[in-house]
Short mmCIF file of C-alpha atoms in Angstrom, two decimals:
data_model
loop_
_atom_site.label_atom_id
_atom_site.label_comp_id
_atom_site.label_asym_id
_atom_site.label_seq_id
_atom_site.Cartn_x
_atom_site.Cartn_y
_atom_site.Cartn_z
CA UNK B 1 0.00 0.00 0.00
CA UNK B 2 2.90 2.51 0.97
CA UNK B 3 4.41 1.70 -2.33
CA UNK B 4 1.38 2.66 -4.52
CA UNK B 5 1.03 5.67 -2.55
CA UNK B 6 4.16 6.87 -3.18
CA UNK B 7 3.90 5.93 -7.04
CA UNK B 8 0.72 8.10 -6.81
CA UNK B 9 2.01 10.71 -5.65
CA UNK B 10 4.73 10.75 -8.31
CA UNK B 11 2.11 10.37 -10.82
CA UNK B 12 0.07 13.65 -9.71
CA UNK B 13 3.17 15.57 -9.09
CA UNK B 14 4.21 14.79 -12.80
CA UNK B 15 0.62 16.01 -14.06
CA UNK B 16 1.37 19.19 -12.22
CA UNK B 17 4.71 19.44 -13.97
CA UNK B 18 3.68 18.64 -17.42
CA UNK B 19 0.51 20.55 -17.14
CA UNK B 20 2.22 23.53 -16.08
CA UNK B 21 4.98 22.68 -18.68
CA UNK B 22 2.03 22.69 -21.47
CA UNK B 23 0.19 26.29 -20.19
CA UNK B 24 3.39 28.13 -18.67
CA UNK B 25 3.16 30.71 -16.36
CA UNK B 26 0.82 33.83 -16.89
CA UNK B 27 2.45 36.02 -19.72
CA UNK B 28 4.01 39.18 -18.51
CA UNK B 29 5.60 41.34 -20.97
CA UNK B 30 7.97 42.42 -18.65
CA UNK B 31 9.20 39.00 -17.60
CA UNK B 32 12.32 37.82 -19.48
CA UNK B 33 14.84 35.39 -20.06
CA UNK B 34 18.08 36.63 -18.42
CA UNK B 35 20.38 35.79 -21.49
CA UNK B 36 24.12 35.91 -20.53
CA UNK B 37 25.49 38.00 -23.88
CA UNK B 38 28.68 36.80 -25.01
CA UNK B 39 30.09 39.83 -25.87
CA UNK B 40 29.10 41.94 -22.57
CA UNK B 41 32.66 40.12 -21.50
CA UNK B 42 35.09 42.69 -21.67
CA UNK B 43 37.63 40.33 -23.66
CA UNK B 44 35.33 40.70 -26.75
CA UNK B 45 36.27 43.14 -28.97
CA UNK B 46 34.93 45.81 -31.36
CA UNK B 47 35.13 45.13 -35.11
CA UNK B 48 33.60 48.28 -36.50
CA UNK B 49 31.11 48.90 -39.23
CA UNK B 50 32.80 47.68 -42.35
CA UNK B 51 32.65 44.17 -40.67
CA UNK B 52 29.07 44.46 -40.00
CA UNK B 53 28.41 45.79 -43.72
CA UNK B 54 29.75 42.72 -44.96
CA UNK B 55 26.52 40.19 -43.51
CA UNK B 56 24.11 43.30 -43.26
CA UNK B 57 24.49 45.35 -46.29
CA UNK B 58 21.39 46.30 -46.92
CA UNK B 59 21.07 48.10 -43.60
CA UNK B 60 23.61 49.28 -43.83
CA UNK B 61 23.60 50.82 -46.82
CA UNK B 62 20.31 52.72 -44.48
CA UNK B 63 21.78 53.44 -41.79
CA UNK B 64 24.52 55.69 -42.61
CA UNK B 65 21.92 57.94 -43.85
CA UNK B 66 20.49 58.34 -40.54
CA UNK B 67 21.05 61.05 -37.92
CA UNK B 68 23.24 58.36 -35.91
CA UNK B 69 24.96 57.37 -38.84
CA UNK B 70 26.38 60.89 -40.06
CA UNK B 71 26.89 61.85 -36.48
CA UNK B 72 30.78 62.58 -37.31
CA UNK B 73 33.32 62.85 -39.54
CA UNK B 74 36.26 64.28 -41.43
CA UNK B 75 35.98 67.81 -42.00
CA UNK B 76 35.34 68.35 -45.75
CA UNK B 77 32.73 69.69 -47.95
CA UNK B 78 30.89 66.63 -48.20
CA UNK B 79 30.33 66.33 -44.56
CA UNK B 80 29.65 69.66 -43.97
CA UNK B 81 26.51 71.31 -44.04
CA UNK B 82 27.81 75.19 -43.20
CA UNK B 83 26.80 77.71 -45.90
CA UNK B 84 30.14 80.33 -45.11
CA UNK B 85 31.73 82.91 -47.45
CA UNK B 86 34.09 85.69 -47.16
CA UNK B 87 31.22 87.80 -44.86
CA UNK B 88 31.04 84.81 -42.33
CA UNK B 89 32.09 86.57 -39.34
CA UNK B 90 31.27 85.82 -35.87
CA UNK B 91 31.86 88.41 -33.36
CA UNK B 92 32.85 88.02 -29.60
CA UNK B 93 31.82 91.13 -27.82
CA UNK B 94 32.88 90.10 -24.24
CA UNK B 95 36.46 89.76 -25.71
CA UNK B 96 37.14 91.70 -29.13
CA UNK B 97 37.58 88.71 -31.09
CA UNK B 98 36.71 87.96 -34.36
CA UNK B 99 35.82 84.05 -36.19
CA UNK B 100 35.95 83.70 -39.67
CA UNK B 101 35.68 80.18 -41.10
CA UNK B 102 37.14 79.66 -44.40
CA UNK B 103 37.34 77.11 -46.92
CA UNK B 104 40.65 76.57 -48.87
CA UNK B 105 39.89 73.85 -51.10
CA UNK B 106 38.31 71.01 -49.53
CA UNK B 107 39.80 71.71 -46.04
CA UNK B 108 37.94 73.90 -43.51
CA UNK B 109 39.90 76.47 -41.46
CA UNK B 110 39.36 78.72 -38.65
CA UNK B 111 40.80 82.26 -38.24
CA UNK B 112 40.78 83.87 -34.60
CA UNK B 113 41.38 88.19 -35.02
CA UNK B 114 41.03 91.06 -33.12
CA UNK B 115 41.19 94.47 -34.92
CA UNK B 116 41.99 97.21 -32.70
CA UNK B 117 41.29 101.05 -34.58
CA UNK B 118 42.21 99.75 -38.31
CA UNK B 119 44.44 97.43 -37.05
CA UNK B 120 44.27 93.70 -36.82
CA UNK B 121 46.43 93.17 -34.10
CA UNK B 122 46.33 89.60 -33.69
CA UNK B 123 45.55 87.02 -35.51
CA UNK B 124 45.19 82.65 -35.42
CA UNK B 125 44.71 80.01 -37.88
CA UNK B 126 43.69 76.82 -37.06
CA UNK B 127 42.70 73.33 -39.24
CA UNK B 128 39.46 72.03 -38.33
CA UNK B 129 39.62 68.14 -38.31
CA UNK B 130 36.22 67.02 -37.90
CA UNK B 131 32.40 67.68 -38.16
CA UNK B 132 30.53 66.67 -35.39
CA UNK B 133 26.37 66.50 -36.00
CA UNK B 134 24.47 65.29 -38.76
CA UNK B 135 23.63 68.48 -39.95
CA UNK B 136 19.55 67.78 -39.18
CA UNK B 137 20.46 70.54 -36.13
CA UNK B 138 23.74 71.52 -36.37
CA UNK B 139 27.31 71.24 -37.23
CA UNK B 140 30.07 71.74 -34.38
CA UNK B 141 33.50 71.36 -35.48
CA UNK B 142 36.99 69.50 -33.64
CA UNK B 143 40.49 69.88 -33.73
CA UNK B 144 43.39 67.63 -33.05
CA UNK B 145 46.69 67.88 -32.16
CA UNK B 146 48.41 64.73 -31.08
CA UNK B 147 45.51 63.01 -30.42
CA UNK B 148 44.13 65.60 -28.18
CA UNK B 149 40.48 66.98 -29.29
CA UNK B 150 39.00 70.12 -28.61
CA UNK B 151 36.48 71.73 -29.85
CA UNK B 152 36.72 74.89 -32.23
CA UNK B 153 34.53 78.04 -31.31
CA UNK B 154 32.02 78.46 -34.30
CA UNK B 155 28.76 76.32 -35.24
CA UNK B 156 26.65 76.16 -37.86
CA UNK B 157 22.77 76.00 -36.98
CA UNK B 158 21.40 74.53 -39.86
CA UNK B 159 17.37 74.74 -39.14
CA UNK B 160 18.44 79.14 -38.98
CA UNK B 161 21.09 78.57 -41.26
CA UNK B 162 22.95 80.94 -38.79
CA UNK B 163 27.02 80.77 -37.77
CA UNK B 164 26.77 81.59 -34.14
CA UNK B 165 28.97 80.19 -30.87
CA UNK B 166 28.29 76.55 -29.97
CA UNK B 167 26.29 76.05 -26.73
CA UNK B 168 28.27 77.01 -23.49
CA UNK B 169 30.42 79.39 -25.51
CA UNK B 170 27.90 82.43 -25.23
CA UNK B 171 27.26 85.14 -23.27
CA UNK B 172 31.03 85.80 -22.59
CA UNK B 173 31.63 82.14 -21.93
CA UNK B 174 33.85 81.68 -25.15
CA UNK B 175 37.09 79.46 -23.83
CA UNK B 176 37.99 79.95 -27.45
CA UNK B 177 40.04 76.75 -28.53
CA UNK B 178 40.11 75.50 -25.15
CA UNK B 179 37.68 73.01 -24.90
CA UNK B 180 38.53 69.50 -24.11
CA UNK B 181 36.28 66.91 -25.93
CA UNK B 182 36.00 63.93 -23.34
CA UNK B 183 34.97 60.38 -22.92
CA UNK B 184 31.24 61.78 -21.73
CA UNK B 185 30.93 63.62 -25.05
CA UNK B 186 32.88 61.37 -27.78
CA UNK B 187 31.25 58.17 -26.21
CA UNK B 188 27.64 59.73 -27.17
CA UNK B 189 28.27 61.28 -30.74
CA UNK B 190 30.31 58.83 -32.07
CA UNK B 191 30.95 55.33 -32.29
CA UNK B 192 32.43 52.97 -28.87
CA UNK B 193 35.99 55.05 -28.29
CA UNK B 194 37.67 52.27 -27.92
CA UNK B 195 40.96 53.59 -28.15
CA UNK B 196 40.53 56.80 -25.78
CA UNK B 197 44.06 56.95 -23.71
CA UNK B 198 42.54 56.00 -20.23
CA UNK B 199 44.42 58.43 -17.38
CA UNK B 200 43.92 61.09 -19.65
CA UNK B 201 40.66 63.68 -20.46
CA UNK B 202 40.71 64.08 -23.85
CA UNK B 203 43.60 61.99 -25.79
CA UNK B 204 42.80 59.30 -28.18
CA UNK B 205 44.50 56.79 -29.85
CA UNK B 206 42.06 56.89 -33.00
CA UNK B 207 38.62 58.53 -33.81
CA UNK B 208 35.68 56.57 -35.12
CA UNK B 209 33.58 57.97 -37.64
CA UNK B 210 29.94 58.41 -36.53
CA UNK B 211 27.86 56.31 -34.45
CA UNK B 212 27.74 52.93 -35.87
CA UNK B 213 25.84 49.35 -35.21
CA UNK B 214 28.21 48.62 -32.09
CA UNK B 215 26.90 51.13 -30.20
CA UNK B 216 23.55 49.08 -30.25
CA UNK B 217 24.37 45.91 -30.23
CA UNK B 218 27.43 45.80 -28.57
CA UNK B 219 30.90 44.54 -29.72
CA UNK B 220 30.98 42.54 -32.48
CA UNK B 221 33.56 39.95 -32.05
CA UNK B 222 31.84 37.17 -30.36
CA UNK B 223 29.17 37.17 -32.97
CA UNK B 224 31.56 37.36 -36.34
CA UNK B 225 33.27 34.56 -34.88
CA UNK B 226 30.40 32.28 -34.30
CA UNK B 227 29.04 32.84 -37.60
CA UNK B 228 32.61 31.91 -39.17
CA UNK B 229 32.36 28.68 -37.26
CA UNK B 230 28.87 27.69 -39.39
CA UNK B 231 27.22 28.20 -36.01
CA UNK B 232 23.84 29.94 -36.93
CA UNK B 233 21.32 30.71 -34.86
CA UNK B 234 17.33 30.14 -35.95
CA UNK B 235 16.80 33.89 -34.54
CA UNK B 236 12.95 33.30 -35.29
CA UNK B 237 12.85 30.79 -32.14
CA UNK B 238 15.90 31.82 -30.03
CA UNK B 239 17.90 34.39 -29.24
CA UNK B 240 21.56 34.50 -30.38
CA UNK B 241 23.85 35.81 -27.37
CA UNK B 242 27.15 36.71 -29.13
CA UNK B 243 24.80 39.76 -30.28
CA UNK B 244 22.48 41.83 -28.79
CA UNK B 245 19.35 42.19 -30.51
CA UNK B 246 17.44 45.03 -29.43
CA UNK B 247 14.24 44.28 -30.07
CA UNK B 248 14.95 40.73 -28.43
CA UNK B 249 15.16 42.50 -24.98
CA UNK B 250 12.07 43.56 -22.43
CA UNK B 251 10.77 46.92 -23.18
CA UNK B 252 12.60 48.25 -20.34
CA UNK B 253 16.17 47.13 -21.23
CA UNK B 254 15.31 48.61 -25.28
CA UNK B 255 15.19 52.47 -23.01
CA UNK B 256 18.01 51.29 -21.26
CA UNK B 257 19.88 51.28 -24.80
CA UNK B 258 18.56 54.41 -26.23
CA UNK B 259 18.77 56.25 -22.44
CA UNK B 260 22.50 55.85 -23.11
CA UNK B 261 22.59 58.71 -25.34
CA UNK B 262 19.00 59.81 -25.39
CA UNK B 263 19.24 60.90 -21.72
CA UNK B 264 21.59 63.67 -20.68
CA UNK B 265 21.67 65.34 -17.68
CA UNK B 266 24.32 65.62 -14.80
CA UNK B 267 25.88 62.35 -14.92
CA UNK B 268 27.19 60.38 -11.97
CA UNK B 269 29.61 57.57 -12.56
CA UNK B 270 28.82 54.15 -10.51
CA UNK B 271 32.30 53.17 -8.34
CA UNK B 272 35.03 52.36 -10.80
CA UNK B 273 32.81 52.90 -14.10
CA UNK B 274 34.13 54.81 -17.16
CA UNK B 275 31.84 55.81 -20.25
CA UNK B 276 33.17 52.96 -21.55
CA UNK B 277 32.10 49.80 -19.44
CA UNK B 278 28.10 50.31 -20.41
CA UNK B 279 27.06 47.98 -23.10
CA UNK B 280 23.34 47.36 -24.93
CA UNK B 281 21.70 44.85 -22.93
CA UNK B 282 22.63 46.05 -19.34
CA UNK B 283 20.59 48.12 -17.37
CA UNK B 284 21.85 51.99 -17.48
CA UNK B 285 22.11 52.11 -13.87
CA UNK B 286 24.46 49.47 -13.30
CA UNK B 287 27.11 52.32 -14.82
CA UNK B 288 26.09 55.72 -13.73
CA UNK B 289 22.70 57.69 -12.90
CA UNK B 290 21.38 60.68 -14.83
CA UNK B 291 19.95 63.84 -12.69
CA UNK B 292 17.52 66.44 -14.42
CA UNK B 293 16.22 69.28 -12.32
CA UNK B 294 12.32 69.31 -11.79
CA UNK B 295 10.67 72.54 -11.49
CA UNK B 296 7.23 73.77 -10.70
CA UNK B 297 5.80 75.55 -13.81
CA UNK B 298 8.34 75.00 -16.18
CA UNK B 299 6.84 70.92 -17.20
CA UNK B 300 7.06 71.89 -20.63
CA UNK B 301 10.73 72.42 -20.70
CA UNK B 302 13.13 70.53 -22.14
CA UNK B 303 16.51 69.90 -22.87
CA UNK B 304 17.61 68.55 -26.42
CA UNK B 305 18.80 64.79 -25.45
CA UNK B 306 16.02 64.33 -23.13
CA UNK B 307 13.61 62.18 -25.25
CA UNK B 308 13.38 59.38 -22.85
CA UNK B 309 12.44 61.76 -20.03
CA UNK B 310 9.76 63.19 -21.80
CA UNK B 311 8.34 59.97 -23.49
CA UNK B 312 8.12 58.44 -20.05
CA UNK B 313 6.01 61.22 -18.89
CA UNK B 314 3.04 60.71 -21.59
CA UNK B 315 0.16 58.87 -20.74
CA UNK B 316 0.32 56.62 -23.99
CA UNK B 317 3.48 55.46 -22.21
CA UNK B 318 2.05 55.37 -18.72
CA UNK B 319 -0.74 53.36 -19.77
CA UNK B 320 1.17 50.75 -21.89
CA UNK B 321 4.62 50.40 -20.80
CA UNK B 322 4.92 46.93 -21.50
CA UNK B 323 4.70 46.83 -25.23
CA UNK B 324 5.09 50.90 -26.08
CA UNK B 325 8.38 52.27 -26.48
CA UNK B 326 11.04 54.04 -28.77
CA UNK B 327 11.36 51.53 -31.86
CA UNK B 328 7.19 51.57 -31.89
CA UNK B 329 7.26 54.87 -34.17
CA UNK B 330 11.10 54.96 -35.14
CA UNK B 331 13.01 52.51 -36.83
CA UNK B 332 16.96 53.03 -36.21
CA UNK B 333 18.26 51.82 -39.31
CA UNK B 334 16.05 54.52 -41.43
CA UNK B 335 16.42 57.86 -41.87
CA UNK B 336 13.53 60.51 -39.78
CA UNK B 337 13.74 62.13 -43.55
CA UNK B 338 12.82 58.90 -45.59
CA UNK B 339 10.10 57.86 -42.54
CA UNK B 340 6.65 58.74 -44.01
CA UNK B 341 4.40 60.26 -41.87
CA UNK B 342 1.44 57.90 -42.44
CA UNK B 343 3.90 55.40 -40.40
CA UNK B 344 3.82 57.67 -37.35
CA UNK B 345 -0.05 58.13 -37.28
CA UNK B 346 -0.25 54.07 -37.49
CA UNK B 347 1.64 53.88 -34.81
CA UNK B 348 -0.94 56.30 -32.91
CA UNK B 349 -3.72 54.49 -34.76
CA UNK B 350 -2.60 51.17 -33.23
CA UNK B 351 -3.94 52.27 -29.90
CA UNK B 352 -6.61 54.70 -31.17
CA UNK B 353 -8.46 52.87 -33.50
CA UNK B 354 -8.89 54.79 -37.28
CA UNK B 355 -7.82 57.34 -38.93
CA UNK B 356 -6.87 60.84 -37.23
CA UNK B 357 -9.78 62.65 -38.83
CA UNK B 358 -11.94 60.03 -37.38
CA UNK B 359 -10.40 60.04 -33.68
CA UNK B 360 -8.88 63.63 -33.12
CA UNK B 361 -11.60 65.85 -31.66
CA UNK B 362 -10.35 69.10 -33.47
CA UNK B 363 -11.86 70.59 -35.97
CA UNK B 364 -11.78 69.47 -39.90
CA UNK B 365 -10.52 72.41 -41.20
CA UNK B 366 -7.59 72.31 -38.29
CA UNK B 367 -6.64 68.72 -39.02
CA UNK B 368 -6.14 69.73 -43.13
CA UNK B 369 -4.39 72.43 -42.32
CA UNK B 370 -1.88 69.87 -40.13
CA UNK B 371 -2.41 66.99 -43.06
CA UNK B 372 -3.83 64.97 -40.61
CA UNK B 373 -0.49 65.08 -38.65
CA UNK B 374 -0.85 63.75 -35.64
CA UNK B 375 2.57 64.63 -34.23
CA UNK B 376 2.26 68.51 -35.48
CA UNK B 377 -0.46 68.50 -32.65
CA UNK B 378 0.33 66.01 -29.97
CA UNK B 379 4.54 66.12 -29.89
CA UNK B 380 4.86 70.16 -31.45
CA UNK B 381 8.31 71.36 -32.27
CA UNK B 382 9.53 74.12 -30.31
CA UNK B 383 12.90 75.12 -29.46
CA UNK B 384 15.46 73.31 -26.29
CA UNK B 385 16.69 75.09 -23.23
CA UNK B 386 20.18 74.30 -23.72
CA UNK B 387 21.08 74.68 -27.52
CA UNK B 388 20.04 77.71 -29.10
CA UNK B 389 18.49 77.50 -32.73
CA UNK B 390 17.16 74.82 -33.09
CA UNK B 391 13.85 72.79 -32.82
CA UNK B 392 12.66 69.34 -32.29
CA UNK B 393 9.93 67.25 -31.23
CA UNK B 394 9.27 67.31 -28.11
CA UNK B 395 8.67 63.59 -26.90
CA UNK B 396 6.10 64.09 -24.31
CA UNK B 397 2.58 63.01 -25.98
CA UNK B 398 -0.28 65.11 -24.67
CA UNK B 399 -2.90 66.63 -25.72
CA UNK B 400 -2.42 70.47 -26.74
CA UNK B 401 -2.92 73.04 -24.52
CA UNK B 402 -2.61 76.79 -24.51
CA UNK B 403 0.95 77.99 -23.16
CA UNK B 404 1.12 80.31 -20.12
CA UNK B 405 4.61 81.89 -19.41
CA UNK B 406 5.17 80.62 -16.52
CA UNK B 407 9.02 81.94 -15.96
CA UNK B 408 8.37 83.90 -13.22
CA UNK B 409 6.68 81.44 -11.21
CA UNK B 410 9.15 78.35 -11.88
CA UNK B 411 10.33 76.67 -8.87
CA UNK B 412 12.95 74.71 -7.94
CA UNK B 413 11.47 71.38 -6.74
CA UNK B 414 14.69 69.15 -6.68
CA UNK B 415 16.63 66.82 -8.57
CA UNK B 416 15.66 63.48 -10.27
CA UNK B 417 17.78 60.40 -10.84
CA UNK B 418 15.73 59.48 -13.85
CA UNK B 419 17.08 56.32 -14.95
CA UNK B 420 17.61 54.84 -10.96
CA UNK B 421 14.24 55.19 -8.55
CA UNK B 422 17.02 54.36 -5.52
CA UNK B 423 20.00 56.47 -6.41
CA UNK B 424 22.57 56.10 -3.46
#
């Protein structure tokens, strides 16, 4: 009798097994498989974007034409966007200096003058190197010398087409050719800098040019490797781990990736982190935490790189966290330029059902006059607090409201660790 109770018992705990093998637990779109990614090892190495080009051509032959993808390069009249002449002049109040930027033939110089009376009393030339910005916003421009980089003090806005001081520089801030271009900055505009001379603030080994796949997917060695070796991966049913694969991780871990860059602030570095140790697929926090300043009466503020921020605030967000997030309206391989703007409003249209003219309470003759646009309305361009000139989308969606100056009531209500809800 013991016997068959204990064979009974094995036979109604394997029922419970297999039937809870067959249904699975409840699906939660936040749950996830915690896949150990080859190349988050530190070993693994980065083979830049001419390896990737090789499998992926047809991306990246996309790609490059995107925002990310002309984020830098060699200073020369194809990457530049600046319209300058012989009447480009810039003018430094603060300090009687002059900036003309000058072409002489395909390279791109800088002169630095003061004229005293009728006099020029001094004057500097200096080689720029590289372009930094797609030219969507604007064009900054670098300077090397032995692998140091600084930046040079002109930009060109391109939205104004207008020369003026990059941001930081105005208002009798200009540290002229002082500036030191750092891990923080190069690690964000450009692809991994791998080769940054570590003890140092602004020396590097070699440049990149522009942001490329590795900064999404992570270094690319592992992966190249396994594919070498005939191991191939049925991505439709698994996930390979020598890569990352973005839209492979939990919505969470996707803003993790685009918070990276996508979220600037005051950063604070974890104990013993660099810019360097984050990779796609790890959670931002485990590397540093980003502060932005909250303020009573100011909520529609914004600062350029805070599109995470902002999308996180909207109530489309709020409301569907799980399955909404950055690649739902943009694709990061294409071009903003070459998106069509019936693929935004099916995004929208995915939660609210039909067409805009059908859903949007405005008026007809308002919604023509916006071609049915439903990001004119809900995510208007208007200009950042920290980068003069220019305009872009601001990522909180809400529904429009009349704006109130409310300057001279904004208060100071603390500062927000937005990517860590229990900074240290």
């Amino acid at each position: 009798m013991r016997t068959k109770a204990i064979w009974v018992v094995v036979l109604i705990s394997s029922l419970i097994f297999g039937l809870a093998q067959c249904y699975g637990p409840t699906e939660n779109p936040n749950a996830y498989e915690v896949v150990a990614y080859l190349n988050h090892n530190d070993t693994v190495k980065y083979v830049g974007i001419e390896t990737c080009k090789q499998c992926h051509y047809d991306i990246y032959q996309s790609f490059v034409h995107t925002g990310m993808g002309s984020s830098f390069g060699v200073a020369d009249s194809t990457k530049s966007v600046a319209h300058i002449h012989e009447h480009s002049i810039l003018e430094d109040v603060y300090h009687n200096l002059n900036y003309h930027p000058y072409w002489l033939e395909d390279s791109l110089y800088l002169e630095e003058f003061r004229v005293v009376g009728n006099d020029t009393t001094y004057k500097k030339t200096q080689r720029i190197d590289y372009v930094i910005g797609s030219g969507q916003h604007t064009n900054s421009h670098l300077y090397e010398v032995n692998g140091y980089l600084y930046q040079a003090p002109f930009t060109w806005y391109a939205q104004k087409g207008k020369l003026d001081f990059p941001p930081g520089f105005e208002d009798g801030n200009n540290t002229r050719f002082s500036r030191k271009i750092g891990l923080e900055c190069s690690s964000c505009h450009n692809a991994m800098p791998e080769h940054f001379q570590v003890g140092s603030i602004n020396k590097y080994k070699k440049i990149p040019a522009a942001i490329d796949c590795e900064r999404c997917h992570g270094p690319g060695e592992a992966h190249v490797k396994k594919i070498q070796r005939g191991d191939i991966t049925d991505t439709s049913k698994y996930i390979d781990n020598s890569i990352v694969n973005i839209k492979k991780l939990p919505t969470e871990l996707q803003f993790e990736t685009c918070m990276r860059c996508h979220l600037q602030g005051n950063t604070v570095l974890a104990e013993g982190k660099t810019f360097l140790d984050f990779k796609p697929g790890m959670k931002l926090s485990e590397v540093m935490d980003v502060y932005l300043p909250r303020y009573k009466g100011a909520e529609d503020q914004f600062i350029m790189a805070s599109h995470v921020d902002r999308f996180k605030q909207s109530k489309c967000f709020i409301e569907s966290a799980a399955t909404f997030n950055c690649t739902s309206c943009h694709n990061p391989h294409v071009s903003v330029k070459f998106t069509k703007q019936q693929q935004f409003n099916n995004s929208c249209a995915s939660c609210h059902q039909g067409e805009p003219k059908h859903e949007c309470t405005n008026e007809e003759a308002l919604l023509a006059e916006a071609n049915y646009n439903c990001v004119s309305c809900h995510m208007p361009a208007s200009g950042s607090i920290d980068i003069p000139h220019v305009s872009v989308h601001d990522h909180k969606i809400q529904i429009p409201e009349p704006k109130i100056d409310m300057n001279n009531f904004k208060v100071f209500l603390g500062l927000a660790a937005i990517n860590n809800v229990n900074p240290s």
